[in-house]
mmCIF file of C-alpha atoms in Angstrom:
data_model
loop_
_atom_site.group_PDB
_atom_site.id
_atom_site.type_symbol
_atom_site.label_atom_id
_atom_site.label_comp_id
_atom_site.label_asym_id
_atom_site.label_seq_id
_atom_site.Cartn_x
_atom_site.Cartn_y
_atom_site.Cartn_z
ATOM 1 C CA UNK A 1 19.144 33.950 11.840
ATOM 2 C CA UNK A 2 16.143 34.234 14.845
ATOM 3 C CA UNK A 3 15.502 31.494 16.821
ATOM 4 C CA UNK A 4 12.339 31.763 15.828
ATOM 5 C CA UNK A 5 13.540 31.004 11.780
ATOM 6 C CA UNK A 6 15.355 28.724 12.747
ATOM 7 C CA UNK A 7 13.118 26.000 14.705
ATOM 8 C CA UNK A 8 9.976 27.132 11.374
ATOM 9 C CA UNK A 9 13.265 26.241 9.090
ATOM 10 C CA UNK A 10 14.097 22.519 10.904
ATOM 11 C CA UNK A 11 10.448 22.234 11.129
ATOM 12 C CA UNK A 12 9.342 22.545 7.509
ATOM 13 C CA UNK A 13 12.141 20.022 7.284
ATOM 14 C CA UNK A 14 10.317 17.314 8.977
ATOM 15 C CA UNK A 15 7.600 18.847 7.562
ATOM 16 C CA UNK A 16 9.424 17.495 3.882
ATOM 17 C CA UNK A 17 11.007 14.513 5.293
ATOM 18 C CA UNK A 18 7.078 14.081 6.171
ATOM 19 C CA UNK A 19 6.475 13.440 2.960
ATOM 20 C CA UNK A 20 9.358 11.836 1.379
ATOM 21 C CA UNK A 21 8.744 9.257 4.112
ATOM 22 C CA UNK A 22 4.744 8.969 2.461
ATOM 23 C CA UNK A 23 6.037 8.971 -0.798
ATOM 24 C CA UNK A 24 8.052 5.660 0.547
ATOM 25 C CA UNK A 25 5.647 3.793 2.587
ATOM 26 C CA UNK A 26 2.664 4.548 -0.564
ATOM 27 C CA UNK A 27 5.834 2.252 -3.332
ATOM 28 C CA UNK A 28 4.556 -1.317 -4.055
ATOM 29 C CA UNK A 29 6.846 -4.110 -4.844
ATOM 30 C CA UNK A 30 7.907 -4.944 -8.030
ATOM 31 C CA UNK A 31 5.451 -8.347 -9.485
ATOM 32 C CA UNK A 32 7.872 -10.287 -8.842
ATOM 33 C CA UNK A 33 8.259 -10.372 -5.718
ATOM 34 C CA UNK A 34 4.334 -9.099 -5.115
ATOM 35 C CA UNK A 35 3.351 -12.624 -6.330
ATOM 36 C CA UNK A 36 6.493 -13.542 -4.826
ATOM 37 C CA UNK A 37 3.895 -15.746 -2.499
ATOM 38 C CA UNK A 38 0.511 -16.385 -5.096
ATOM 39 C CA UNK A 39 3.572 -18.758 -6.385
ATOM 40 C CA UNK A 40 4.622 -19.764 -3.459
ATOM 41 C CA UNK A 41 1.525 -21.816 -2.778
ATOM 42 C CA UNK A 42 0.392 -22.389 -6.392
ATOM 43 C CA UNK A 43 3.695 -24.426 -6.527
ATOM 44 C CA UNK A 44 3.052 -26.051 -2.842
ATOM 45 C CA UNK A 45 -0.224 -27.146 -4.122
ATOM 46 C CA UNK A 46 0.762 -28.184 -6.426
ATOM 47 C CA UNK A 47 2.300 -30.911 -5.473
ATOM 48 C CA UNK A 48 -0.613 -31.635 -3.417
ATOM 49 C CA UNK A 49 -2.644 -31.866 -6.748
ATOM 50 C CA UNK A 50 0.058 -34.547 -7.403
ATOM 51 C CA UNK A 51 -0.021 -35.938 -4.650
ATOM 52 C CA UNK A 52 -4.056 -36.706 -4.731
ATOM 53 C CA UNK A 53 -2.681 -37.737 -8.461
ATOM 54 C CA UNK A 54 -0.011 -40.540 -7.356
ATOM 55 C CA UNK A 55 -2.556 -41.705 -4.231
ATOM 56 C CA UNK A 56 -5.424 -41.494 -7.421
ATOM 57 C CA UNK A 57 -4.418 -43.679 -9.974
ATOM 58 C CA UNK A 58 -3.348 -46.269 -7.543
ATOM 59 C CA UNK A 59 -6.656 -46.536 -6.825
ATOM 60 C CA UNK A 60 -7.727 -46.495 -10.332
ATOM 61 C CA UNK A 61 -5.686 -49.193 -10.643
ATOM 62 C CA UNK A 62 -7.146 -51.685 -7.973
ATOM 63 C CA UNK A 63 -10.269 -50.652 -9.012
ATOM 64 C CA UNK A 64 -13.494 -52.790 -8.186
ATOM 65 C CA UNK A 65 -16.064 -50.003 -9.859
ATOM 66 C CA UNK A 66 -15.656 -46.487 -11.911
ATOM 67 C CA UNK A 67 -14.404 -43.373 -10.620
ATOM 68 C CA UNK A 68 -15.424 -39.700 -10.963
ATOM 69 C CA UNK A 69 -14.331 -36.521 -10.907
ATOM 70 C CA UNK A 70 -16.421 -36.921 -7.137
ATOM 71 C CA UNK A 71 -14.125 -38.869 -6.052
ATOM 72 C CA UNK A 72 -11.212 -36.940 -5.983
ATOM 73 C CA UNK A 73 -9.718 -35.843 -2.447
ATOM 74 C CA UNK A 74 -8.695 -31.949 -1.206
ATOM 75 C CA UNK A 75 -9.870 -28.475 -1.668
ATOM 76 C CA UNK A 76 -10.058 -27.058 -5.386
ATOM 77 C CA UNK A 77 -7.044 -24.659 -4.648
ATOM 78 C CA UNK A 78 -4.683 -27.242 -5.438
ATOM 79 C CA UNK A 79 -6.297 -28.580 -8.175
ATOM 80 C CA UNK A 80 -6.429 -25.176 -10.208
ATOM 81 C CA UNK A 81 -3.253 -24.768 -9.002
ATOM 82 C CA UNK A 82 -2.199 -27.314 -10.597
ATOM 83 C CA UNK A 83 -4.467 -27.249 -14.068
ATOM 84 C CA UNK A 84 -4.324 -23.728 -13.986
ATOM 85 C CA UNK A 85 -0.848 -22.555 -11.945
ATOM 86 C CA UNK A 86 1.275 -20.857 -14.751
ATOM 87 C CA UNK A 87 -2.466 -19.182 -16.245
ATOM 88 C CA UNK A 88 -3.816 -17.531 -12.860
ATOM 89 C CA UNK A 89 -0.370 -16.296 -12.302
ATOM 90 C CA UNK A 90 -0.323 -14.435 -15.719
ATOM 91 C CA UNK A 91 -3.783 -13.217 -15.032
ATOM 92 C CA UNK A 92 -3.340 -12.011 -11.565
ATOM 93 C CA UNK A 93 0.051 -10.473 -13.145
ATOM 94 C CA UNK A 94 -2.105 -8.529 -16.059
ATOM 95 C CA UNK A 95 -4.250 -7.184 -13.820
ATOM 96 C CA UNK A 96 -1.919 -5.658 -11.234
ATOM 97 C CA UNK A 97 -0.919 -4.316 -14.417
ATOM 98 C CA UNK A 98 -4.048 -2.857 -15.486
ATOM 99 C CA UNK A 99 -4.634 -1.470 -11.218
ATOM 100 C CA UNK A 100 -1.021 0.428 -11.723
ATOM 101 C CA UNK A 101 -2.054 1.507 -15.252
ATOM 102 C CA UNK A 102 -4.683 2.866 -13.414
ATOM 103 C CA UNK A 103 -3.316 4.495 -11.234
ATOM 104 C CA UNK A 104 -0.463 5.760 -12.779
ATOM 105 C CA UNK A 105 1.922 3.813 -12.320
ATOM 106 C CA UNK A 106 3.146 4.627 -8.969
ATOM 107 C CA UNK A 107 6.963 4.116 -7.794
ATOM 108 C CA UNK A 108 7.944 0.453 -6.706
ATOM 109 C CA UNK A 109 11.053 -0.232 -4.497
ATOM 110 C CA UNK A 110 11.620 -3.887 -3.208
ATOM 111 C CA UNK A 111 11.165 -4.429 -0.124
ATOM 112 C CA UNK A 112 14.949 -3.931 1.711
ATOM 113 C CA UNK A 113 15.996 -1.392 -0.420
ATOM 114 C CA UNK A 114 12.180 0.184 0.926
ATOM 115 C CA UNK A 115 13.352 -0.707 4.603
ATOM 116 C CA UNK A 116 16.592 1.042 4.030
ATOM 117 C CA UNK A 117 15.062 4.013 2.599
ATOM 118 C CA UNK A 118 12.693 4.171 5.378
ATOM 119 C CA UNK A 119 15.325 3.617 8.377
ATOM 120 C CA UNK A 120 16.420 6.584 6.599
ATOM 121 C CA UNK A 121 14.803 9.308 6.662
ATOM 122 C CA UNK A 122 12.868 8.392 9.942
ATOM 123 C CA UNK A 123 16.177 8.496 11.745
ATOM 124 C CA UNK A 124 17.079 12.540 9.732
ATOM 125 C CA UNK A 125 13.155 12.970 10.950
ATOM 126 C CA UNK A 126 13.821 12.176 14.027
ATOM 127 C CA UNK A 127 17.593 13.289 15.126
ATOM 128 C CA UNK A 128 15.680 17.105 13.016
ATOM 129 C CA UNK A 129 12.716 16.399 15.444
ATOM 130 C CA UNK A 130 15.255 17.046 18.662
ATOM 131 C CA UNK A 131 16.902 19.030 17.729
ATOM 132 C CA UNK A 132 13.161 21.205 17.703
ATOM 133 C CA UNK A 133 12.760 20.088 21.121
ATOM 134 C CA UNK A 134 15.770 21.780 21.732
ATOM 135 C CA UNK A 135 14.856 25.317 20.232
ATOM 136 C CA UNK A 136 11.367 24.573 22.148
ATOM 137 C CA UNK A 137 12.612 24.017 25.901
ATOM 138 C CA UNK A 138 15.362 27.098 24.864
ATOM 139 C CA UNK A 139 12.808 29.422 23.639
ATOM 140 C CA UNK A 140 9.930 27.720 24.891
ATOM 141 C CA UNK A 141 7.977 27.810 22.219
ATOM 142 C CA UNK A 142 4.900 25.911 21.368
ATOM 143 C CA UNK A 143 5.252 22.157 21.039
ATOM 144 C CA UNK A 144 4.024 21.326 17.234
ATOM 145 C CA UNK A 145 1.340 18.656 16.893
ATOM 146 C CA UNK A 146 2.329 15.411 15.917
ATOM 147 C CA UNK A 147 5.397 15.341 17.770
ATOM 148 C CA UNK A 148 6.904 11.995 17.963
ATOM 149 C CA UNK A 149 6.325 11.696 22.139
ATOM 150 C CA UNK A 150 9.867 9.703 22.342
ATOM 151 C CA UNK A 151 11.484 12.816 20.338
ATOM 152 C CA UNK A 152 10.051 15.444 23.458
ATOM 153 C CA UNK A 153 11.862 12.619 25.686
ATOM 154 C CA UNK A 154 15.157 12.420 24.141
ATOM 155 C CA UNK A 155 15.332 9.032 23.430
ATOM 156 C CA UNK A 156 17.850 7.584 21.320
ATOM 157 C CA UNK A 157 16.342 6.237 17.906
ATOM 158 C CA UNK A 158 17.439 2.952 17.918
ATOM 159 C CA UNK A 159 15.868 2.378 20.915
ATOM 160 C CA UNK A 160 12.749 4.190 19.992
ATOM 161 C CA UNK A 161 11.866 2.428 17.016
ATOM 162 C CA UNK A 162 12.991 -0.730 18.971
ATOM 163 C CA UNK A 163 10.799 0.139 21.558
ATOM 164 C CA UNK A 164 8.115 1.301 18.566
ATOM 165 C CA UNK A 165 7.167 4.526 19.927
ATOM 166 C CA UNK A 166 8.321 6.442 16.921
ATOM 167 C CA UNK A 167 5.020 6.996 15.307
#
């Protein structure tokens, strides 16, 4: 195999890994993980409204004038969370499911698995880019557009990742 063929083979592998990295990056979180933040916000809002209800009940217990709903303090979110929280989650989940179905049910990956997969793929691509740079330097071939500058400089992967200079 000639140097040109070797260089092209390395570049083909880099291209394939880049495609795989992009596919992993497009993976959505599983439904439970995607809704975790909303669920936490609803629970916090429920707790705030429960406290508002306690205060209101104490005030009504010793009221000297009639109370109305406008008398309640706070924003609408705690009230909605308290009264409709589970229904809101169900509605959001149904809408997310419909959107994902319309998109052909793209793959999902848990965050930790996604991060580990990306790290492994990016590490492999970076090693190939360093191999590519060695061949380019040895042969005088043209450098590929978009090559990671850190690979050109020979910076170790972990240091380049930590510095945020991989892409």
